[in-house]
Amino acid sequence: MEKIVSLQNGRVKTWKKLATKKGREQQQSYLLDGWHLVKEAIGAGTTLVSVMGTHEAWREYRDELPANLNAFEISDEVAKAIGDTVTPQGIFAEVKMPETSTTLPEVVHQPWVFLDAVQDPGNIGTIVRTADAAGFEGVVFGRGTADQFSPKVVRAMQGSQFHIKLVSEDLFSATRYFKRSGIEVYGTQLNPEAKNYRELKPKGAFGLIMGNEGNGMTPALGDVTTANLYIPILGQAESLNVAIAAGVLMFRLKEQ
Amino acid sequence: MEKIVSLQNGRVKTWKKLATKKGREQQQSYLLDGWHLVKEAIGAGTTLVSVMGTHEAWREYRDELPANLNAFEISDEVAKAIGDTVTPQGIFAEVKMPETSTTLPEVVHQPWVFLDAVQDPGNIGTIVRTADAAGFEGVVFGRGTADQFSPKVVRAMQGSQFHIKLVSEDLFSATRYFKRSGIEVYGTQLNPEAKNYRELKPKGAFGLIMGNEGNGMTPALGDVTTANLYIPILGQAESLNVAIAAGVLMFRLKEQ
């Protein structure tokens, strides 16, 4: 196995570039940091461009990895340089990005979340993970929403990108598409005159739009939705974190 | 107004120390970063030890601040040094920490969240903010839970520490106290044999224990609770983020 100890090594420079959107687009790949994510990628049959581990990591995980890997042993210093976390586990994989999909499924079976200019990578990743846990079918990344494969989004998704569909698409188009298929789309508004989410009992699939952290949902989207929902604030907080609001709504609205 | 431009200024050093638990305990105060938090503190009648603003911040906020402040004009460089954020708004306040309270109220009127060794400051702050929004009465910080007034917790609480009660107390003691008062306490477990949270309809007050991110709730606590709850995972995600789980449970279980 090739050993890489220098930060000046060309491969290290390439891996480091995967932390940027430009680098990911050039190489059409992104980085997984940590054993949980590498294991999820293998389980999902994702193409591993390469697997990088420290001496200790190889000793720990070699038996659980498939043969015929494009494998590298890296120094702790290299692991720190390419990893996103302060204390990396020492095991990484470079994996192919799925081709950017703007195609919603022909038949929508389960609910979807639509992200309208959601900015914080932690919020985005947590919403994807929660959508997976709540039995949703996928997440639409609308314009202005942060990149699907940035290190912080990938960390917060915890592998859920291998379980549910991620689609990049304009949310006006996605909303029209759902409604033409007879599927309702709900917006969300911090507006006590919107519909109380507890009064809704959807059957089967629907779309649920979550808005930007500071500005909420694009107002014009609210004109094309089936209804706009509101979570009543019972205390003195001004609002809910968008990932919390998404979690409350997903677990409430999904038919069980 | 005294102007402070040097990072070597003694006051600057003191303010920077508030980012550490030791510094906060020595000075019995903590730092608020940003206009929203400073405004909340004033609205709550909290003692402001000092207010620090850049030239621009003073021009913008002076009219909204009370007179008789211990006020300082600080340079942008000082603002960056004492602030927690990459792009500080340029307005800060040092405020007195409430005396560490281990006293639960004599009569519990509304539900409480108990934090059992929750580690991530963002999760802790978000849970406090969500408890506020959901109409909860307070949050008990159990042993091993990160500090109430670290910069990241304060940022994520978004001022909710001025709206609801925060108490530091051992969770076995808090659970016994609630149960002696006839109030039920629910644990949470990632265990399909625990009680499905949807089958519960509490009336009035209760306690809800949220566990550590990696290890969940301390097992021995589960033996002294009224019941232990489980959120069924419908997809392939292994678990929910603890703040999301707390949000789903708080909004579901709180009587409305």
Short mmCIF file of C-alpha atoms in Angstrom, two decimals:
data_model
loop_
_atom_site.label_atom_id
_atom_site.label_comp_id
_atom_site.label_asym_id
_atom_site.label_seq_id
_atom_site.Cartn_x
_atom_site.Cartn_y
_atom_site.Cartn_z
CA MET A 1 0.00 0.00 0.00
CA GLU A 2 1.33 3.46 -0.90
CA LYS A 3 2.32 5.53 2.14
CA ILE A 4 1.78 9.28 2.14
CA VAL A 5 3.41 11.38 4.82
CA SER A 6 4.00 14.75 3.11
CA LEU A 7 1.47 17.56 3.01
CA GLN A 8 3.09 18.53 -0.31
CA ASN A 9 2.05 15.25 -1.93
CA GLY A 10 -0.15 15.84 -4.98
CA ARG A 11 -2.87 13.49 -3.74
CA VAL A 12 -3.09 15.30 -0.41
CA LYS A 13 -3.55 18.58 -2.25
CA THR A 14 -6.30 17.00 -4.34
CA TRP A 15 -8.09 15.62 -1.26
CA LYS A 16 -7.86 18.97 0.50
CA LYS A 17 -9.49 20.63 -2.50
CA LEU A 18 -12.58 18.47 -1.93
CA ALA A 19 -13.42 20.78 0.96
CA THR A 20 -14.34 23.42 -1.66
CA LYS A 21 -17.27 23.40 -4.05
CA LYS A 22 -14.93 24.13 -6.95
CA GLY A 23 -12.70 21.19 -6.08
CA ARG A 24 -15.69 18.85 -5.80
CA GLU A 25 -17.04 19.96 -9.16
CA GLN A 26 -13.67 19.56 -10.86
CA GLN A 27 -13.22 16.05 -9.53
CA GLN A 28 -16.91 15.09 -9.38
CA SER A 29 -16.25 13.53 -6.00
CA TYR A 30 -16.44 14.35 -2.29
CA LEU A 31 -14.84 13.20 0.95
CA LEU A 32 -16.21 10.97 3.71
CA ASP A 33 -14.56 11.42 7.12
CA GLY A 34 -14.93 8.63 9.67
CA TRP A 35 -15.74 4.95 9.78
CA HIS A 36 -19.53 5.31 10.02
CA LEU A 37 -19.70 7.16 6.70
CA VAL A 38 -17.20 4.91 4.91
CA LYS A 39 -19.20 1.87 6.03
CA GLU A 40 -22.46 3.43 4.84
CA ALA A 41 -20.92 4.15 1.42
CA ILE A 42 -19.74 0.55 1.07
CA GLY A 43 -23.15 -0.75 2.15
CA ALA A 44 -24.81 1.45 -0.47
CA GLY A 45 -22.56 0.17 -3.25
CA THR A 46 -21.09 3.64 -3.85
CA THR A 47 -17.93 3.82 -5.99
CA LEU A 48 -14.92 4.42 -3.72
CA VAL A 49 -12.31 6.40 -5.66
CA SER A 50 -9.83 5.80 -2.86
CA VAL A 51 -9.68 4.89 0.82
CA MET A 52 -7.19 6.60 3.11
CA GLY A 53 -6.34 5.46 6.62
CA THR A 54 -3.69 6.00 9.25
CA HIS A 55 -1.61 3.01 10.34
CA GLU A 56 -3.91 2.54 13.33
CA ALA A 57 -7.07 2.91 11.27
CA TRP A 58 -5.96 0.23 8.80
CA ARG A 59 -5.23 -2.14 11.67
CA GLU A 60 -8.70 -1.52 13.06
CA TYR A 61 -10.82 -1.57 9.89
CA ARG A 62 -8.93 -3.58 7.23
CA ASP A 63 -10.91 -6.75 7.87
CA GLU A 64 -14.19 -4.93 7.36
CA LEU A 65 -13.18 -3.34 4.05
CA PRO A 66 -13.59 -4.97 0.63
CA ALA A 67 -10.51 -6.12 -1.32
CA ASN A 68 -9.28 -4.33 -4.48
CA LEU A 69 -9.41 -0.90 -2.90
CA ASN A 70 -7.33 2.00 -4.14
CA ALA A 71 -5.84 2.23 -0.65
CA PHE A 72 -3.38 4.65 0.96
CA GLU A 73 -1.73 4.75 4.34
CA ILE A 74 -1.52 8.34 5.55
CA SER A 75 0.30 9.98 8.45
CA ASP A 76 -1.62 11.58 11.34
CA GLU A 77 -0.52 14.94 9.97
CA VAL A 78 -2.11 14.21 6.59
CA ALA A 79 -5.27 12.94 8.32
CA LYS A 80 -5.55 16.25 10.20
CA ALA A 81 -5.00 18.20 6.97
CA ILE A 82 -7.70 16.51 4.91
CA GLY A 83 -10.23 15.96 7.72
CA ASP A 84 -12.91 18.37 8.80
CA THR A 85 -12.93 17.42 12.48
CA VAL A 86 -10.54 18.32 15.26
CA THR A 87 -9.97 14.69 16.20
CA PRO A 88 -10.39 12.66 12.99
CA GLN A 89 -10.85 8.90 13.31
CA GLY A 90 -8.11 8.49 10.71
CA ILE A 91 -10.22 6.79 8.04
CA PHE A 92 -11.48 8.56 4.91
CA ALA A 93 -12.88 7.76 1.49
CA GLU A 94 -13.14 9.79 -1.67
CA VAL A 95 -16.44 8.86 -3.33
CA LYS A 96 -18.07 9.80 -6.62
CA MET A 97 -20.79 12.42 -6.42
CA PRO A 98 -24.06 11.14 -7.83
CA GLU A 99 -24.80 12.95 -11.10
CA THR A 100 -26.59 16.16 -10.17
CA SER A 101 -30.17 15.20 -10.52
CA THR A 102 -32.93 17.64 -11.36
CA THR A 103 -35.34 14.80 -11.94
CA LEU A 104 -38.11 14.17 -9.48
CA PRO A 105 -39.47 10.62 -9.54
CA GLU A 106 -42.29 9.79 -11.98
CA VAL A 107 -44.40 8.53 -9.12
CA VAL A 108 -43.99 10.15 -5.72
CA HIS A 109 -44.62 7.52 -3.05
CA GLN A 110 -43.67 9.23 0.20
CA PRO A 111 -43.34 12.81 1.51
CA TRP A 112 -40.49 15.12 0.44
CA VAL A 113 -38.85 18.11 2.09
CA PHE A 114 -38.09 21.18 -0.06
CA LEU A 115 -35.23 23.42 1.16
CA ASP A 116 -35.70 27.07 0.23
CA ALA A 117 -32.36 28.89 0.57
CA VAL A 118 -31.45 27.11 3.82
CA GLN A 119 -27.93 28.32 4.59
CA ASP A 120 -26.42 26.56 7.57
CA PRO A 121 -24.67 23.28 6.65
CA GLY A 122 -25.49 21.77 10.05
CA ASN A 123 -29.18 22.56 9.59
CA ILE A 124 -29.22 21.13 6.06
CA GLY A 125 -27.47 17.91 7.03
CA THR A 126 -29.67 17.48 10.11
CA ILE A 127 -32.83 17.97 8.03
CA VAL A 128 -31.67 15.29 5.54
CA ARG A 129 -30.89 12.89 8.41
CA THR A 130 -34.26 13.62 10.04
CA ALA A 131 -36.12 13.16 6.74
CA ASP A 132 -34.49 9.74 6.47
CA ALA A 133 -35.49 8.85 10.06
CA ALA A 134 -39.06 10.05 9.48
CA GLY A 135 -39.52 7.84 6.42
CA PHE A 136 -39.43 10.61 3.82
CA GLU A 137 -38.55 9.78 0.22
CA GLY A 138 -36.20 12.66 -0.55
CA VAL A 139 -35.07 16.26 -0.20
CA VAL A 140 -35.17 18.93 -2.92
CA PHE A 141 -32.35 21.49 -2.69
CA GLY A 142 -33.80 24.73 -4.03
CA ARG A 143 -31.86 27.75 -5.25
CA GLY A 144 -29.67 29.41 -2.63
CA THR A 145 -29.48 26.31 -0.44
CA ALA A 146 -25.92 25.40 0.58
CA ASP A 147 -24.10 22.64 -1.29
CA GLN A 148 -25.10 18.99 -0.72
CA PHE A 149 -21.56 17.71 -0.34
CA SER A 150 -19.71 20.32 1.71
CA PRO A 151 -17.83 18.68 4.61
CA LYS A 152 -20.19 20.07 7.27
CA VAL A 153 -23.33 18.99 5.40
CA VAL A 154 -21.84 15.52 4.84
CA ARG A 155 -20.94 15.23 8.53
CA ALA A 156 -24.43 16.20 9.67
CA MET A 157 -26.19 13.92 7.15
CA GLN A 158 -24.50 10.93 8.84
CA GLY A 159 -24.85 8.81 5.70
CA SER A 160 -28.51 9.56 4.98
CA GLN A 161 -27.51 10.65 1.43
CA PHE A 162 -27.17 6.90 0.78
CA HIS A 163 -30.73 6.19 1.99
CA ILE A 164 -32.96 8.87 0.47
CA LYS A 165 -33.02 10.89 -2.75
CA LEU A 166 -31.36 14.32 -2.99
CA VAL A 167 -32.46 16.44 -5.97
CA SER A 168 -31.42 19.97 -6.99
CA GLU A 169 -34.38 21.75 -8.53
CA ASP A 170 -36.13 25.10 -8.57
CA LEU A 171 -38.86 24.98 -5.91
CA PHE A 172 -41.51 26.66 -8.09
CA SER A 173 -40.97 23.87 -10.65
CA ALA A 174 -40.98 21.17 -7.98
CA THR A 175 -44.17 22.57 -6.43
CA ARG A 176 -45.93 22.69 -9.81
CA TYR A 177 -44.76 19.15 -10.56
CA PHE A 178 -46.13 17.77 -7.28
CA LYS A 179 -49.44 19.58 -7.64
CA ARG A 180 -49.92 18.42 -11.25
CA SER A 181 -49.50 14.88 -9.86
CA GLY A 182 -52.25 15.56 -7.34
CA ILE A 183 -49.85 15.85 -4.41
CA GLU A 184 -50.26 18.66 -1.90
CA VAL A 185 -47.39 21.01 -1.07
CA TYR A 186 -47.28 22.85 2.27
CA GLY A 187 -45.28 25.98 2.88
CA THR A 188 -44.19 27.13 6.34
CA GLN A 189 -44.55 30.65 7.69
CA LEU A 190 -43.83 32.34 11.01
CA ASN A 191 -47.30 33.82 10.81
CA PRO A 192 -50.07 33.09 13.31
CA GLU A 193 -52.61 33.55 10.51
CA ALA A 194 -51.22 30.60 8.59
CA LYS A 195 -52.74 27.17 9.22
CA ASN A 196 -51.93 25.49 12.56
CA TYR A 197 -49.92 22.37 11.64
CA ARG A 198 -51.89 20.32 14.16
CA GLU A 199 -55.06 20.78 12.13
CA LEU A 200 -53.63 18.91 9.16
CA LYS A 201 -53.67 15.13 8.68
CA PRO A 202 -52.17 14.43 5.24
CA LYS A 203 -52.65 11.02 3.66
CA GLY A 204 -49.64 9.57 1.84
CA ALA A 205 -47.18 11.80 0.00
CA PHE A 206 -46.80 15.59 0.23
CA GLY A 207 -44.17 18.30 -0.14
CA LEU A 208 -43.06 20.41 2.85
CA ILE A 209 -41.13 23.64 2.22
CA MET A 210 -38.66 24.85 4.89
CA GLY A 211 -37.36 28.41 4.48
CA ASN A 212 -34.20 30.42 5.05
CA GLU A 213 -32.97 30.80 8.66
CA GLY A 214 -33.33 34.57 8.72
CA ASN A 215 -35.96 35.38 6.16
CA GLY A 216 -38.20 32.33 6.10
CA MET A 217 -39.80 30.98 2.93
CA THR A 218 -39.73 33.09 -0.25
CA PRO A 219 -43.09 34.92 -0.08
CA ALA A 220 -44.01 34.16 -3.72
CA LEU A 221 -43.72 30.42 -3.00
CA GLY A 222 -46.48 30.83 -0.42
CA ASP A 223 -48.83 31.84 -3.24
CA VAL A 224 -48.43 28.56 -5.14
CA THR A 225 -48.59 26.10 -2.22
CA THR A 226 -51.67 24.12 -1.23
CA ALA A 227 -51.56 25.66 2.25
CA ASN A 228 -49.02 27.37 4.51
CA LEU A 229 -48.40 26.01 7.98
CA TYR A 230 -47.50 27.62 11.28
CA ILE A 231 -46.13 26.12 14.49
CA PRO A 232 -47.64 28.14 17.36
CA ILE A 233 -44.97 29.50 19.73
CA LEU A 234 -46.21 28.94 23.27
CA GLY A 235 -43.42 30.71 25.16
CA GLN A 236 -41.41 33.88 24.56
CA ALA A 237 -38.92 32.57 21.98
CA GLU A 238 -39.20 34.48 18.71
CA SER A 239 -38.87 31.45 16.47
CA LEU A 240 -37.68 27.88 16.19
CA ASN A 241 -34.43 26.72 14.61
CA VAL A 242 -35.32 25.58 11.06
CA ALA A 243 -34.09 22.00 11.61
CA ILE A 244 -36.18 21.72 14.80
CA ALA A 245 -39.25 23.08 12.99
CA ALA A 246 -38.65 20.59 10.16
CA GLY A 247 -38.36 17.73 12.67
CA VAL A 248 -41.56 18.67 14.50
CA LEU A 249 -43.47 18.94 11.20
CA MET A 250 -42.04 15.80 9.57
CA PHE A 251 -42.83 13.56 12.54
CA ARG A 252 -46.26 15.13 12.96
CA LEU A 253 -47.39 15.10 9.32
CA LYS A 254 -46.01 11.75 8.15
CA GLU A 255 -48.74 9.14 8.21
CA GLN A 256 -47.82 6.33 10.63
CA MET B 1 -16.99 57.18 26.69
CA GLU B 2 -13.72 55.31 27.19
CA LYS B 3 -12.20 54.11 23.92
CA ILE B 4 -10.34 50.80 23.79
CA VAL B 5 -8.25 49.97 20.76
CA SER B 6 -5.47 47.76 22.13
CA LEU B 7 -5.72 44.01 22.49
CA GLN B 8 -3.30 44.41 25.42
CA ASN B 9 -5.82 46.48 27.39
CA GLY B 10 -6.64 44.83 30.71
CA ARG B 11 -10.40 44.99 30.10
CA VAL B 12 -10.03 43.24 26.76
CA LYS B 13 -8.09 40.45 28.45
CA THR B 14 -10.83 40.15 31.06
CA TRP B 15 -13.58 39.98 28.40
CA LYS B 16 -11.67 37.35 26.45
CA LYS B 17 -11.42 35.22 29.58
CA LEU B 18 -15.24 35.04 29.66
CA ALA B 19 -14.97 32.52 26.82
CA THR B 20 -13.63 30.04 29.41
CA LYS B 21 -15.53 28.40 32.26
CA LYS B 22 -12.76 29.39 34.68
CA GLY B 23 -12.98 33.03 33.60
CA ARG B 24 -16.75 33.08 33.97
CA GLU B 25 -16.56 31.55 37.44
CA GLN B 26 -13.90 34.02 38.57
CA GLN B 27 -15.90 37.01 37.38
CA GLN B 28 -19.37 35.52 37.91
CA SER B 29 -20.39 36.96 34.57
CA TYR B 30 -20.67 35.97 30.90
CA LEU B 31 -20.66 37.68 27.52
CA LEU B 32 -23.56 38.45 25.16
CA ASP B 33 -22.57 38.91 21.50
CA GLY B 34 -25.00 40.74 19.22
CA TRP B 35 -27.88 43.17 19.46
CA HIS B 36 -30.63 40.58 19.84
CA LEU B 37 -29.09 39.18 23.03
CA VAL B 38 -28.21 42.58 24.50
CA LYS B 39 -31.79 43.72 23.91
CA GLU B 40 -33.18 40.56 25.54
CA ALA B 41 -30.97 41.12 28.60
CA ILE B 42 -32.18 44.71 28.96
CA GLY B 43 -35.79 43.60 28.54
CA ALA B 44 -35.31 40.99 31.28
CA GLY B 45 -33.85 43.55 33.71
CA THR B 46 -30.51 41.73 33.86
CA THR B 47 -27.60 43.63 35.43
CA LEU B 48 -25.27 44.84 32.65
CA VAL B 49 -21.71 44.98 34.01
CA SER B 50 -20.61 46.80 30.86
CA VAL B 51 -21.67 47.40 27.26
CA MET B 52 -19.08 47.43 24.48
CA GLY B 53 -19.72 48.67 20.96
CA THR B 54 -17.79 49.68 17.90
CA HIS B 55 -18.17 53.27 16.65
CA GLU B 56 -20.74 52.06 14.12
CA ALA B 57 -22.62 49.97 16.66
CA TRP B 58 -22.95 52.91 19.05
CA ARG B 59 -24.31 55.07 16.25
CA GLU B 60 -26.89 52.40 15.44
CA TYR B 61 -28.01 51.30 18.92
CA ARG B 62 -27.31 54.20 21.31
CA ASP B 63 -30.89 55.48 21.21
CA GLU B 64 -32.25 52.07 22.17
CA LEU B 65 -29.94 51.61 25.17
CA PRO B 66 -30.66 52.85 28.69
CA ALA B 67 -28.64 55.74 30.15
CA ASN B 68 -26.08 55.25 32.95
CA LEU B 69 -24.35 52.37 31.23
CA ASN B 70 -20.77 51.40 31.93
CA ALA B 71 -20.06 51.94 28.22
CA PHE B 72 -16.95 51.42 26.08
CA GLU B 73 -16.18 52.15 22.47
CA ILE B 74 -14.06 49.36 21.04
CA SER B 75 -12.13 48.98 17.78
CA ASP B 76 -13.13 46.40 15.17
CA GLU B 77 -10.01 44.47 16.14
CA VAL B 78 -11.13 44.29 19.78
CA ALA B 79 -14.63 43.27 18.67
CA LYS B 80 -13.17 40.36 16.68
CA ALA B 81 -11.01 39.33 19.63
CA ILE B 82 -13.78 39.16 22.23
CA GLY B 83 -16.55 37.90 19.93
CA ASP B 84 -17.36 34.29 19.18
CA THR B 85 -18.57 34.83 15.62
CA VAL B 86 -16.64 35.41 12.40
CA THR B 87 -18.56 38.58 11.62
CA PRO B 88 -19.58 40.12 14.95
CA GLN B 89 -22.27 42.80 14.93
CA GLY B 90 -19.96 44.96 17.05
CA ILE B 91 -22.17 45.16 20.15
CA PHE B 92 -21.54 43.18 23.33
CA ALA B 93 -22.54 43.15 26.97
CA GLU B 94 -20.97 41.55 30.02
CA VAL B 95 -23.81 40.39 32.26
CA LYS B 96 -23.96 38.82 35.71
CA MET B 97 -24.53 35.09 35.80
CA PRO B 98 -27.59 34.20 37.83
CA GLU B 99 -26.53 32.51 41.06
CA THR B 100 -26.12 28.83 40.26
CA SER B 101 -29.41 27.44 41.28
CA THR B 102 -29.94 23.89 42.42
CA THR B 103 -33.44 24.70 43.57
CA LEU B 104 -36.37 23.36 41.65
CA PRO B 105 -39.56 25.36 42.15
CA GLU B 106 -41.84 24.46 45.06
CA VAL B 107 -44.73 23.99 42.69
CA VAL B 108 -44.01 22.76 39.18
CA HIS B 109 -46.55 24.30 36.82
CA GLN B 110 -45.32 23.33 33.37
CA PRO B 111 -43.12 20.63 31.81
CA TRP B 112 -39.32 20.60 32.24
CA VAL B 113 -36.52 19.13 30.16
CA PHE B 114 -33.70 17.29 31.98
CA LEU B 115 -30.32 17.18 30.16
CA ASP B 116 -28.31 14.06 30.95
CA ALA B 117 -24.66 14.62 29.92
CA VAL B 118 -25.60 16.41 26.70
CA GLN B 119 -22.26 17.55 25.26
CA ASP B 120 -22.66 19.70 22.17
CA PRO B 121 -23.15 23.39 22.97
CA GLY B 122 -25.29 23.90 19.85
CA ASN B 123 -27.59 21.05 20.88
CA ILE B 124 -27.89 22.37 24.44
CA GLY B 125 -28.65 25.92 23.37
CA THR B 126 -31.14 24.76 20.75
CA ILE B 127 -32.94 22.57 23.31
CA VAL B 128 -33.25 25.53 25.71
CA ARG B 129 -34.58 27.75 22.89
CA THR B 130 -37.04 25.02 21.82
CA ALA B 131 -38.19 24.43 25.41
CA ASP B 132 -38.96 28.16 25.59
CA ALA B 133 -40.89 28.04 22.29
CA ALA B 134 -42.82 24.96 23.39
CA GLY B 135 -43.99 26.60 26.62
CA PHE B 136 -41.83 24.61 29.00
CA GLU B 137 -41.03 26.02 32.44
CA GLY B 138 -37.32 25.21 32.63
CA VAL B 139 -34.33 23.02 31.88
CA VAL B 140 -32.32 21.01 34.42
CA PHE B 141 -28.61 20.69 33.56
CA GLY B 142 -27.54 17.30 34.93
CA ARG B 143 -23.99 16.16 35.63
CA GLY B 144 -21.72 16.03 32.58
CA THR B 145 -23.83 18.48 30.58
CA ALA B 146 -21.80 21.31 29.03
CA ASP B 147 -21.73 24.71 30.72
CA GLN B 148 -24.82 26.94 30.55
CA PHE B 149 -22.94 30.10 29.66
CA SER B 150 -20.26 29.03 27.17
CA PRO B 151 -20.28 31.31 24.09
CA LYS B 152 -21.73 28.64 21.80
CA VAL B 153 -24.51 27.69 24.22
CA VAL B 154 -25.37 31.37 24.73
CA ARG B 155 -25.45 31.95 20.97
CA ALA B 156 -27.77 28.98 20.37
CA MET B 157 -30.10 29.86 23.29
CA GLN B 158 -30.88 33.17 21.50
CA GLY B 159 -31.91 34.79 24.77
CA SER B 160 -34.18 32.02 26.06
CA GLN B 161 -32.14 31.97 29.31
CA PHE B 162 -34.03 35.19 30.13
CA HIS B 163 -37.44 33.52 29.58
CA ILE B 164 -37.28 30.13 31.29
CA LYS B 165 -35.55 28.67 34.36
CA LEU B 166 -32.15 26.96 34.13
CA VAL B 167 -31.20 24.80 37.10
CA SER B 168 -28.07 22.69 37.73
CA GLU B 169 -29.02 19.57 39.66
CA ASP B 170 -28.34 15.87 39.78
CA LEU B 171 -30.99 14.14 37.64
CA PHE B 172 -31.66 11.33 40.13
CA SER B 173 -32.48 14.01 42.72
CA ALA B 174 -34.59 15.98 40.23
CA THR B 175 -36.48 12.85 39.19
CA ARG B 176 -37.20 11.89 42.81
CA TYR B 177 -38.31 15.45 43.55
CA PHE B 178 -40.77 15.49 40.64
CA LYS B 179 -42.17 12.08 41.45
CA ARG B 180 -42.64 12.93 45.15
CA SER B 181 -44.70 15.89 43.92
CA GLY B 182 -46.85 13.53 41.87
CA ILE B 183 -45.31 14.61 38.55
CA GLU B 184 -44.36 11.98 35.99
CA VAL B 185 -40.84 11.82 34.53
CA TYR B 186 -40.20 10.24 31.14
CA GLY B 187 -36.84 8.94 30.02
CA THR B 188 -35.89 8.48 26.37
CA GLN B 189 -34.26 5.40 24.88
CA LEU B 190 -33.24 4.30 21.40
CA ASN B 191 -34.99 1.03 22.10
CA PRO B 192 -38.02 -0.22 20.15
CA GLU B 193 -39.23 -1.97 23.30
CA ALA B 194 -39.62 1.33 25.13
CA LYS B 195 -42.98 3.11 24.98
CA ASN B 196 -43.95 4.72 21.65
CA TYR B 197 -44.13 8.46 22.38
CA ARG B 198 -47.33 8.74 20.37
CA GLU B 199 -49.17 6.56 22.88
CA LEU B 200 -48.69 9.10 25.67
CA LYS B 201 -50.93 12.10 26.38
CA PRO B 202 -49.61 13.76 29.53
CA LYS B 203 -51.79 16.26 31.40
CA GLY B 204 -50.02 19.33 32.75
CA ALA B 205 -46.45 19.18 34.02
CA PHE B 206 -43.90 16.39 33.49
CA GLY B 207 -40.14 15.87 33.25
CA LEU B 208 -38.51 14.71 30.00
CA ILE B 209 -34.94 13.37 30.10
CA MET B 210 -32.74 13.74 26.99
CA GLY B 211 -29.51 11.74 26.94
CA ASN B 212 -25.93 12.04 25.74
CA GLU B 213 -25.34 12.26 21.95
CA GLY B 214 -23.33 9.07 21.73
CA ASN B 215 -24.46 6.98 24.67
CA GLY B 216 -28.05 8.03 25.27
CA MET B 217 -29.57 8.32 28.74
CA THR B 218 -27.70 6.88 31.74
CA PRO B 219 -29.23 3.38 32.03
CA ALA B 220 -29.78 3.61 35.82
CA LEU B 221 -31.95 6.72 35.28
CA GLY B 222 -34.27 4.56 33.19
CA ASP B 223 -35.00 2.50 36.31
CA VAL B 224 -36.35 5.45 38.28
CA THR B 225 -38.47 7.15 35.59
CA THR B 226 -42.24 6.77 35.26
CA ALA B 227 -41.79 5.42 31.72
CA ASN B 228 -39.19 5.47 28.97
CA LEU B 229 -40.12 6.73 25.52
CA TYR B 230 -38.99 5.81 22.03
CA ILE B 231 -39.40 7.64 18.72
CA PRO B 232 -39.82 4.96 16.04
CA ILE B 233 -37.32 5.37 13.19
CA LEU B 234 -39.23 4.83 9.95
CA GLY B 235 -36.31 5.01 7.50
CA GLN B 236 -32.73 3.77 7.58
CA ALA B 237 -31.16 6.48 9.77
CA GLU B 238 -29.66 4.98 12.92
CA SER B 239 -30.86 7.71 15.24
CA LEU B 240 -32.06 11.29 15.52
CA ASN B 241 -29.99 14.28 16.58
CA VAL B 242 -30.77 14.85 20.29
CA ALA B 243 -32.08 18.38 19.75
CA ILE B 244 -34.41 17.16 16.98
CA ALA B 245 -35.66 14.31 19.21
CA ALA B 246 -36.21 16.82 22.03
CA GLY B 247 -38.16 19.12 19.68
CA VAL B 248 -40.39 16.32 18.37
CA LEU B 249 -41.15 15.14 21.93
CA MET B 250 -41.67 18.59 23.47
CA PHE B 251 -44.15 19.70 20.83
CA ARG B 252 -45.94 16.35 20.89
CA LEU B 253 -46.19 15.89 24.66
CA LYS B 254 -46.94 19.47 25.77
CA GLU B 255 -50.67 19.89 26.34
CA GLN B 256 -52.06 22.56 24.00
#
